[in-house]
CSV table of C-alpha atoms in Angstrom, one decimal:
chain,number,residue,atom,x,y,z
A,17,MET,CA,0.4,20.9,-20.5
A,18,LEU,CA,-1.0,18.3,-18.1
A,19,ALA,CA,0.5,17.6,-14.7
A,20,ARG,CA,1.3,14.1,-15.8
A,21,ASP,CA,3.3,15.4,-18.8
A,22,LEU,CA,5.2,17.8,-16.6
A,23,LEU,CA,6.1,15.0,-14.1
A,24,GLU,CA,7.3,12.9,-17.0
A,25,ALA,CA,9.5,15.7,-18.3
A,26,LEU,CA,11.1,16.1,-14.9
A,27,ALA,CA,11.4,12.4,-14.2
A,28,GLY,CA,15.1,12.2,-15.1
A,29,GLY,CA,16.0,14.3,-12.1
A,30,ASP,CA,17.8,17.0,-14.1
A,31,ALA,CA,16.8,20.7,-14.1
A,32,VAL,CA,14.6,21.8,-17.0
A,33,SER,CA,13.9,25.5,-17.6
A,34,GLY,CA,10.4,26.8,-17.7
A,35,ALA,CA,11.0,28.0,-21.2
A,36,ALA,CA,12.0,24.6,-22.4
A,37,LEU,CA,9.0,22.9,-20.7
A,38,ALA,CA,6.7,25.5,-22.4
A,39,ARG,CA,8.2,24.9,-25.8
A,40,ARG,CA,8.0,21.1,-25.4
A,41,ALA,CA,4.3,21.4,-24.5
A,42,GLY,CA,3.4,24.3,-26.8
A,43,VAL,CA,2.0,26.3,-23.9
A,44,THR,CA,3.0,29.5,-22.0
A,45,ARG,CA,5.4,29.6,-19.1
A,46,ALA,CA,2.5,30.7,-17.0
A,47,ALA,CA,0.7,27.4,-17.9
A,48,VAL,CA,3.8,25.5,-16.9
A,49,TRP,CA,4.0,27.3,-13.5
A,50,LYS,CA,0.3,26.5,-12.9
A,51,GLN,CA,1.0,22.8,-13.4
A,52,ILE,CA,4.1,23.0,-11.2
A,53,GLU,CA,1.9,24.4,-8.4
A,54,ALA,CA,-0.7,21.6,-9.1
A,55,LEU,CA,2.0,19.0,-8.6
A,56,ARG,CA,3.2,20.7,-5.4
A,57,LEU,CA,-0.3,20.7,-4.0
A,58,LYS,CA,-0.4,16.9,-4.6
A,59,GLY,CA,2.8,16.6,-2.5
A,60,VAL,CA,5.4,16.4,-5.3
A,61,PRO,CA,8.5,18.3,-4.1
A,62,VAL,CA,9.3,20.2,-7.3
A,63,GLU,CA,12.3,22.4,-6.7
A,64,ALA,CA,12.8,25.7,-8.5
A,65,ARG,CA,16.1,27.7,-8.8
A,66,VAL,CA,16.6,31.1,-10.3
A,67,GLY,CA,18.2,30.6,-13.6
A,68,GLY,CA,18.3,26.8,-13.0
A,69,GLY,CA,14.8,25.7,-13.9
A,70,TYR,CA,12.7,23.1,-12.2
A,71,ARG,CA,13.8,19.7,-11.0
A,72,LEU,CA,12.8,16.8,-8.8
A,73,PRO,CA,15.2,15.9,-6.0
A,74,TRP,CA,15.5,12.3,-7.4
A,75,ARG,CA,15.0,10.3,-10.6
A,76,THR,CA,11.6,8.7,-10.8
A,77,GLU,CA,9.7,6.3,-13.2
A,78,LEU,CA,6.1,6.6,-14.1
A,79,LEU,CA,4.0,3.5,-14.0
A,80,ASP,CA,3.6,1.7,-17.3
A,81,ALA,CA,1.2,-1.3,-17.8
A,82,GLN,CA,3.4,-2.9,-20.4
A,83,ALA,CA,6.5,-2.7,-18.3
A,84,ILE,CA,4.7,-4.1,-15.3
A,85,LYS,CA,3.4,-7.0,-17.3
A,86,ALA,CA,6.8,-7.7,-18.7
A,87,GLY,CA,8.2,-8.0,-15.2
A,88,LEU,CA,5.6,-10.5,-13.8
A,89,ALA,CA,6.8,-14.0,-13.0
A,90,PRO,CA,6.2,-16.6,-15.7
A,91,GLY,CA,2.6,-17.6,-15.7
A,92,THR,CA,1.4,-14.7,-13.6
A,93,ALA,CA,0.4,-12.5,-16.6
A,94,ALA,CA,-1.9,-15.2,-17.8
A,95,ARG,CA,-3.5,-15.6,-14.4
A,96,ILE,CA,-4.5,-12.0,-13.8
A,97,GLY,CA,-7.8,-10.8,-15.2
A,98,MET,CA,-7.0,-7.1,-16.0
A,99,LEU,CA,-4.4,-4.5,-15.4
A,100,GLU,CA,-5.2,-0.8,-15.5
A,101,VAL,CA,-2.9,2.1,-14.7
A,102,HIS,CA,-4.5,5.5,-14.0
A,103,TRP,CA,-3.0,8.9,-13.5
A,104,ASP,CA,-5.3,10.1,-10.8
A,105,ILE,CA,-8.5,8.6,-9.4
A,106,ASP,CA,-10.4,8.7,-6.1
A,107,SER,CA,-8.9,5.4,-5.0
A,108,THR,CA,-7.9,2.2,-6.6
A,109,SER,CA,-10.2,0.2,-4.3
A,110,SER,CA,-13.2,2.4,-5.1
A,111,GLU,CA,-12.6,1.9,-8.8
A,112,LEU,CA,-12.6,-1.8,-8.4
A,113,ALA,CA,-15.6,-1.8,-6.1
A,114,ARG,CA,-17.7,0.1,-8.7
A,115,ARG,CA,-16.9,-2.6,-11.2
A,116,VAL,CA,-17.0,-5.9,-9.2
A,117,PRO,CA,-20.0,-7.3,-11.2
A,118,VAL,CA,-18.2,-7.1,-14.5
A,119,LEU,CA,-14.5,-7.7,-13.8
A,120,ASP,CA,-12.6,-10.9,-14.0
A,121,ASP,CA,-11.0,-12.5,-11.0
A,122,LEU,CA,-7.5,-11.1,-10.0
A,123,SER,CA,-8.1,-7.8,-11.8
A,124,PHE,CA,-5.7,-5.0,-10.8
A,125,VAL,CA,-6.0,-1.3,-10.7
A,126,LEU,CA,-3.0,1.0,-10.1
A,127,SER,CA,-2.8,4.8,-10.0
A,128,GLU,CA,-0.1,7.3,-9.9
A,129,ALA,CA,-2.1,9.4,-7.4
A,130,GLN,CA,-5.3,9.1,-5.4
A,131,SER,CA,-7.5,12.0,-4.4
A,132,ALA,CA,-9.3,9.9,-1.7
A,133,GLY,CA,-7.0,7.0,-0.8
A,134,ARG,CA,-8.2,5.2,2.3
A,135,GLY,CA,-6.5,3.4,5.2
A,136,ARG,CA,-8.0,1.4,8.0
A,137,ARG,CA,-11.0,2.8,9.9
A,138,GLY,CA,-11.5,5.6,7.3
A,139,ARG,CA,-8.1,7.2,7.7
A,140,THR,CA,-6.7,9.0,4.7
A,141,TRP,CA,-3.8,7.4,2.8
A,142,LEU,CA,-1.6,10.2,1.5
A,143,SER,CA,-1.1,9.5,-2.2
A,144,PRO,CA,1.1,12.0,-4.2
A,145,PRO,CA,1.9,11.0,-7.8
A,146,GLY,CA,5.2,9.5,-9.0
A,147,MET,CA,6.6,8.5,-5.6
A,148,ASN,CA,4.9,5.4,-4.2
A,149,LEU,CA,2.7,2.4,-5.1
A,150,TYR,CA,-1.0,2.4,-4.8
A,151,LEU,CA,-2.8,-0.7,-6.1
A,152,SER,CA,-5.9,-2.8,-5.5
A,153,VAL,CA,-6.8,-6.3,-6.6
A,154,LEU,CA,-10.2,-8.0,-6.9
A,155,LYS,CA,-10.3,-11.6,-5.6
A,156,ARG,CA,-13.5,-13.8,-5.8
A,157,PHE,CA,-14.2,-16.5,-3.2
A,158,ASP,CA,-16.9,-19.1,-3.1
A,159,GLY,CA,-16.8,-19.9,0.7
A,160,GLY,CA,-18.3,-16.7,2.1
A,161,PHE,CA,-17.0,-14.2,4.5
A,162,ALA,CA,-16.2,-16.8,7.2
A,163,SER,CA,-13.6,-18.4,4.9
A,164,LEU,CA,-11.6,-15.1,4.7
A,165,SER,CA,-10.5,-14.9,8.3
A,166,GLY,CA,-6.9,-13.8,8.4
A,167,LEU,CA,-6.9,-12.4,4.8
A,168,SER,CA,-5.3,-9.1,5.7
A,169,LEU,CA,-2.6,-10.8,7.6
A,170,ALA,CA,-1.9,-13.2,4.7
A,171,VAL,CA,-1.6,-10.2,2.4
A,172,GLY,CA,1.0,-8.7,4.7
A,173,VAL,CA,3.0,-11.9,4.3
A,174,MET,CA,2.7,-11.6,0.5
A,175,LEU,CA,4.1,-8.1,0.7
A,176,LEU,CA,7.0,-9.2,2.8
A,177,ARG,CA,7.7,-11.9,0.2
A,178,ALA,CA,7.6,-9.3,-2.6
A,179,LEU,CA,10.0,-7.1,-0.7
A,180,ALA,CA,12.4,-10.0,-0.1
A,181,GLU,CA,12.3,-10.7,-3.8
A,182,LEU,CA,13.5,-7.1,-4.3
A,183,GLY,CA,16.3,-7.6,-1.7
A,184,ILE,CA,14.5,-5.9,1.2
A,185,ARG,CA,14.4,-8.0,4.3
A,186,THR,CA,14.1,-5.7,7.3
A,187,PRO,CA,10.4,-5.1,7.6
A,188,GLY,CA,8.0,-6.9,9.9
A,189,LEU,CA,4.2,-7.2,10.4
A,190,LYS,CA,2.1,-5.3,12.9
A,191,TRP,CA,-1.3,-6.8,13.4
A,192,PRO,CA,-3.7,-6.5,11.7
A,193,ASN,CA,-2.6,-4.8,8.4
A,194,ASP,CA,0.6,-2.9,8.6
A,195,VAL,CA,4.1,-3.5,7.4
A,196,LEU,CA,6.7,-1.7,9.5
A,197,ALA,CA,10.4,-1.1,9.4
A,198,GLY,CA,12.2,0.4,12.4
A,199,ASN,CA,8.8,1.0,14.1
A,200,ALA,CA,7.7,3.2,11.2
A,201,LYS,CA,5.0,2.3,8.7
A,202,LEU,CA,6.2,1.2,5.3
A,203,ALA,CA,3.0,-0.2,3.8
A,204,GLY,CA,-0.7,-0.8,4.7
A,205,VAL,CA,-3.4,-3.2,3.6
A,206,LEU,CA,-7.1,-2.5,3.4
A,207,VAL,CA,-9.6,-5.4,2.7
A,208,GLU,CA,-13.2,-4.6,1.8
A,209,LEU,CA,-15.8,-7.4,1.3
A,210,SER,CA,-19.0,-7.7,-0.7
A,211,GLY,CA,-21.4,-10.5,-1.6
A,212,GLU,CA,-22.9,-13.3,0.3
A,213,TYR,CA,-22.0,-14.0,4.0
A,214,SER,CA,-22.2,-17.8,3.4
A,215,GLY,CA,-21.9,-17.9,-0.4
A,216,PRO,CA,-20.0,-16.3,-3.3
A,217,CYS,CA,-18.2,-13.1,-2.2
A,218,ALA,CA,-15.5,-10.7,-3.4
A,219,ALA,CA,-12.6,-9.1,-1.7
A,220,VAL,CA,-11.1,-5.8,-2.9
A,221,ILE,CA,-7.7,-5.6,-1.4
A,222,GLY,CA,-5.9,-2.3,-1.4
A,223,VAL,CA,-2.2,-1.9,-0.9
A,224,GLY,CA,-0.2,1.3,-0.3
A,225,LEU,CA,3.6,1.0,-0.3
A,226,ASN,CA,5.9,3.9,0.4
A,227,ILE,CA,8.8,4.2,-2.1
A,228,ARG,CA,9.8,7.8,-1.7
A,229,LEU,CA,8.4,10.2,0.9
A,230,PRO,CA,9.2,13.9,0.9
A,231,ASP,CA,9.5,15.7,4.3
A,232,THR,CA,6.1,17.3,3.9
A,233,LEU,CA,4.4,13.8,4.0
A,234,HIS,CA,6.3,12.8,7.2
A,235,GLU,CA,4.9,16.0,8.8
A,236,ARG,CA,1.3,15.3,7.6
A,237,ALA,CA,1.2,11.5,8.3
A,238,GLY,CA,0.5,11.8,12.1
A,239,GLN,CA,2.6,8.7,12.8
A,240,PRO,CA,6.1,7.5,12.1
A,241,ILE,CA,6.4,6.5,8.4
A,242,THR,CA,9.3,5.3,6.3
A,243,ASP,CA,10.0,4.3,2.7
A,244,LEU,CA,12.1,2.0,0.5
A,245,ALA,CA,14.5,4.8,-0.4
A,246,SER,CA,15.4,5.1,3.3
A,247,LEU,CA,15.9,1.4,3.7
A,248,MET,CA,18.1,1.1,0.6
A,249,GLY,CA,20.4,4.0,0.9
A,250,GLY,CA,18.4,6.3,-1.3
A,251,ASP,CA,18.3,4.0,-4.3
A,252,PRO,CA,15.1,1.9,-4.3
A,253,PRO,CA,14.2,-0.4,-7.2
A,254,ASN,CA,12.3,1.2,-10.0
A,255,ARG,CA,8.6,1.5,-9.5
A,256,ASN,CA,7.5,-0.8,-12.3
A,257,ARG,CA,9.7,-3.5,-11.0
A,258,ILE,CA,8.2,-3.1,-7.5
A,259,ALA,CA,4.7,-3.2,-8.9
A,260,SER,CA,5.5,-6.4,-10.8
A,261,ALA,CA,6.9,-8.1,-7.7
A,262,VAL,CA,3.9,-7.1,-5.5
A,263,MET,CA,1.4,-8.2,-8.2
A,264,THR,CA,3.2,-11.5,-8.7
A,265,GLU,CA,3.1,-12.3,-5.0
A,266,LEU,CA,-0.5,-11.2,-4.6
A,267,ALA,CA,-1.7,-13.2,-7.6
A,268,GLU,CA,0.0,-16.4,-6.4
A,269,GLY,CA,-0.7,-15.8,-2.7
A,270,LEU,CA,-4.4,-15.1,-3.1
A,271,VAL,CA,-4.8,-18.4,-5.0
A,272,ALA,CA,-3.0,-20.2,-2.2
A,273,PHE,CA,-5.2,-18.4,0.4
A,274,GLU,CA,-8.3,-19.5,-1.6
A,275,ARG,CA,-7.3,-23.1,-1.3
A,276,HIS,CA,-5.8,-23.3,2.1
A,277,GLY,CA,-6.8,-20.2,4.1
A,278,PHE,CA,-4.6,-18.4,6.6
A,279,ALA,CA,-3.0,-21.7,7.5
A,280,ALA,CA,-0.8,-21.4,4.4
A,281,PHE,CA,0.7,-18.2,5.8
A,282,ALA,CA,0.6,-18.7,9.6
A,283,ASP,CA,4.2,-19.7,10.0
A,284,ASP,CA,5.6,-16.8,8.0
A,285,TYR,CA,3.3,-14.5,9.9
A,286,ALA,CA,4.6,-15.8,13.2
A,287,ALA,CA,8.2,-15.4,12.1
A,288,ASN,CA,7.6,-11.7,11.3
A,289,ASP,CA,5.1,-10.8,14.1
A,290,LEU,CA,6.3,-7.5,15.6
A,291,LEU,CA,3.8,-7.6,18.5
A,292,ARG,CA,4.6,-11.1,19.9
A,293,GLY,CA,6.1,-10.7,23.4
A,294,GLU,CA,5.6,-6.9,23.3
A,295,PRO,CA,3.7,-4.8,25.9
A,296,LEU,CA,0.6,-3.5,24.3
A,297,ARG,CA,-2.2,-1.1,25.0
A,298,ILE,CA,-5.6,-2.4,23.8
A,299,ILE,CA,-8.2,0.2,23.0
A,300,ASP,CA,-11.6,-1.4,23.1
A,301,PRO,CA,-15.0,0.3,23.0
A,302,ARG,CA,-15.7,-1.5,26.3
A,303,GLY,CA,-12.5,-0.1,27.9
A,304,GLU,CA,-8.7,0.1,27.7
A,305,TYR,CA,-6.2,-2.3,29.2
A,306,ASP,CA,-2.6,-3.3,29.0
A,307,ALA,CA,-1.5,-6.8,27.8
A,308,THR,CA,1.3,-8.7,26.2
A,309,GLY,CA,1.2,-9.9,22.6
A,310,GLU,CA,0.8,-13.7,22.3
A,311,GLY,CA,0.8,-14.1,18.5
A,312,VAL,CA,-2.4,-14.8,16.5
A,313,ASP,CA,-4.8,-17.7,16.5
A,314,GLU,CA,-5.8,-19.9,13.5
A,315,ARG,CA,-8.2,-17.3,12.3
A,316,GLY,CA,-5.7,-14.5,12.5
A,317,ALA,CA,-7.2,-12.9,15.6
A,318,LEU,CA,-4.7,-11.3,18.0
A,319,ARG,CA,-4.0,-13.2,21.2
A,320,VAL,CA,-3.0,-11.1,24.2
A,321,ARG,CA,-2.2,-12.0,27.8
A,322,ARG,CA,-3.7,-9.6,30.4
A,323,ALA,CA,-2.0,-8.7,33.7
A,324,ASN,CA,-4.1,-11.4,35.5
A,325,GLY,CA,-2.7,-14.1,33.2
A,326,GLU,CA,-5.9,-14.4,31.2
A,327,VAL,CA,-5.5,-14.8,27.4
A,328,ALA,CA,-7.9,-12.6,25.5
A,329,ILE,CA,-8.8,-12.8,21.8
A,330,VAL,CA,-8.8,-9.4,20.0
A,331,ASP,CA,-10.9,-8.9,16.8
A,332,SER,CA,-9.6,-6.4,14.3
A,333,ALA,CA,-13.1,-4.9,13.8
A,334,GLU,CA,-13.3,-4.0,17.5
A,335,VAL,CA,-10.0,-2.7,18.7
A,336,SER,CA,-6.8,-0.9,17.7
A,337,VAL,CA,-3.4,-1.7,19.2
A,338,ARG,CA,-0.3,0.4,20.0
A,339,LYS,CA,2.8,-0.2,21.9
A,340,ALA,CA,2.4,0.5,25.6
A,341,ALA,CA,4.4,3.3,27.1
A,342,PRO,CA,7.5,1.9,29.0
């Protein structure tokens, strides 16, 4: 029995005995227990009760490429280059990056789990199977790196549009690449570029969206995090529907960005900017200082007003930002 088969057997949320799982897979109960432990090590909260078998604390749905394609908006399925769904890889972005030369534009890779999911500045993105959404998309551009200013901010807007399509309207955007709800992280964006600085280039855009988070992940995250289940009274949309909505907005939005740049997203970003007017602490290699958020400029760089009234421009490659202590 593979861990994926076991997760599928438990996906309904009902208790299933170890003996029944063993008969279903044609293995020993010891082999079942070994895979239960493998899932737990990956962060899946499999419960076990004496005489009651194994169960998950909620129903889940494994990702399915055909179901995701069926849920795409009309015309989007024809626009995308490829769709792959993996059980467990190092990271969806790494998988795309290895294949940039041979993949079509708007190729997508999703995975149930990642062994080396990455966040901004090399941070680890916790990626247990069966609970959240981890995907990456390849987008090619002809204008070089300079034409991609504000791309991570635009992708944040695309995620908000996808969530709105699913009936979720509470999140906002924290510069440069986080989607927050109630001051807790709901989703993150990671953009990695390759190619020519002034010529053809490619962006691999990774997205992690929290759908269900067990308590152990809250403890390991090192920052406030939240999930769609918390925002929707414990009943989020099914994962394939979420994947379809996110992919649809990314496919359409990235084409709009290619044509119009960040300008096509600037108004929506400003309307959802959680740092505008807020006291901030800017952590820069040249020193730290307090300032107030003043929105973003036409390139997507953060504008802040220092205590002396001077407006400074903050580049995402140089600083991180957090709310200043009151």
